[in-house]
Amino acid sequence: MRKYYTVEGDVNAKKAKEAYPKLALCDRCVSHYIVINEGDRTYDECAKCGADD
């Protein structure tokens, strides 16, 4: 199961959605990002690797 994470994206972006995107990530892929906030669990596939187990 994956979780939604608010991560650090393009800090120079003018829109908050680009600067701090909210992504569904698995436990393996979340270590590749700087996490700002941890959200709810989800059954959506991982945004980085596509894991859907």
PDB file of C-alpha atoms in Angstrom:
ATOM      1  CA  MET A   1       0.000   0.000   0.000  1.00  0.00           C
ATOM      2  CA  ARG A   2       1.198   3.467  -0.839  1.00  0.00           C
ATOM      3  CA  LYS A   3       0.710   6.845   0.836  1.00  0.00           C
ATOM      4  CA  TYR A   4       0.279  10.356  -0.427  1.00  0.00           C
ATOM      5  CA  TYR A   5       3.301  12.527   0.268  1.00  0.00           C
ATOM      6  CA  THR A   6       3.780  16.238  -0.251  1.00  0.00           C
ATOM      7  CA  VAL A   7       7.318  16.465  -1.574  1.00  0.00           C
ATOM      8  CA  GLU A   8       9.721  19.196  -2.575  1.00  0.00           C
ATOM      9  CA  GLY A   9       9.563  19.743  -6.322  1.00  0.00           C
ATOM     10  CA  ASP A  10      10.668  22.749  -8.350  1.00  0.00           C
ATOM     11  CA  VAL A  11      11.202  25.361  -5.619  1.00  0.00           C
ATOM     12  CA  ASN A  12      11.481  28.114  -8.243  1.00  0.00           C
ATOM     13  CA  ALA A  13       7.993  27.403  -9.618  1.00  0.00           C
ATOM     14  CA  LYS A  14       5.322  30.054  -9.236  1.00  0.00           C
ATOM     15  CA  LYS A  15       2.530  27.556  -8.584  1.00  0.00           C
ATOM     16  CA  ALA A  16       2.345  25.663  -5.293  1.00  0.00           C
ATOM     17  CA  LYS A  17       1.326  22.437  -7.086  1.00  0.00           C
ATOM     18  CA  GLU A  18       4.635  22.439  -8.956  1.00  0.00           C
ATOM     19  CA  ALA A  19       6.768  23.567  -6.018  1.00  0.00           C
ATOM     20  CA  TYR A  20       5.265  21.037  -3.590  1.00  0.00           C
ATOM     21  CA  PRO A  21       3.478  18.273  -5.539  1.00  0.00           C
ATOM     22  CA  LYS A  22       1.343  15.664  -3.774  1.00  0.00           C
ATOM     23  CA  LEU A  23       2.366  12.202  -5.032  1.00  0.00           C
ATOM     24  CA  ALA A  24       1.364   8.621  -4.245  1.00  0.00           C
ATOM     25  CA  LEU A  25       4.668   6.856  -3.499  1.00  0.00           C
ATOM     26  CA  CYS A  26       5.683   3.387  -2.326  1.00  0.00           C
ATOM     27  CA  ASP A  27       8.117   2.785   0.541  1.00  0.00           C
ATOM     28  CA  ARG A  28      11.038   2.220  -1.837  1.00  0.00           C
ATOM     29  CA  CYS A  29      10.552   5.370  -3.918  1.00  0.00           C
ATOM     30  CA  VAL A  30       9.800   7.813  -1.107  1.00  0.00           C
ATOM     31  CA  SER A  31      13.490   7.784  -0.133  1.00  0.00           C
ATOM     32  CA  HIS A  32      14.299   9.572  -3.439  1.00  0.00           C
ATOM     33  CA  TYR A  33      12.340  12.682  -2.400  1.00  0.00           C
ATOM     34  CA  ILE A  34      12.450  15.317   0.328  1.00  0.00           C
ATOM     35  CA  VAL A  35       9.160  14.769   2.168  1.00  0.00           C
ATOM     36  CA  ILE A  36       7.317  17.825   3.480  1.00  0.00           C
ATOM     37  CA  ASN A  37       4.150  16.093   4.701  1.00  0.00           C
ATOM     38  CA  GLU A  38       2.847  12.530   4.919  1.00  0.00           C
ATOM     39  CA  GLY A  39      -0.788  11.974   4.009  1.00  0.00           C
ATOM     40  CA  ASP A  40      -3.385   9.219   3.812  1.00  0.00           C
ATOM     41  CA  ARG A  41      -2.948   5.707   2.467  1.00  0.00           C
ATOM     42  CA  THR A  42      -4.027   4.981  -1.083  1.00  0.00           C
ATOM     43  CA  TYR A  43      -4.413   2.131  -3.543  1.00  0.00           C
ATOM     44  CA  ASP A  44      -3.241   4.356  -6.422  1.00  0.00           C
ATOM     45  CA  GLU A  45      -0.091   3.259  -8.221  1.00  0.00           C
ATOM     46  CA  CYS A  46       3.291   4.713  -7.298  1.00  0.00           C
ATOM     47  CA  ALA A  47       4.031   7.910  -9.239  1.00  0.00           C
ATOM     48  CA  LYS A  48       7.725   6.999  -9.676  1.00  0.00           C
ATOM     49  CA  CYS A  49       7.922   3.237 -10.357  1.00  0.00           C
ATOM     50  CA  GLY A  50       4.282   2.375 -11.079  1.00  0.00           C
ATOM     51  CA  ALA A  51       4.056  -0.335  -8.379  1.00  0.00           C
ATOM     52  CA  ASP A  52       0.468  -1.452  -7.918  1.00  0.00           C
ATOM     53  CA  ASP A  53       0.571  -4.458  -5.624  1.00  0.00           C
TER      54      ASP A  53
END
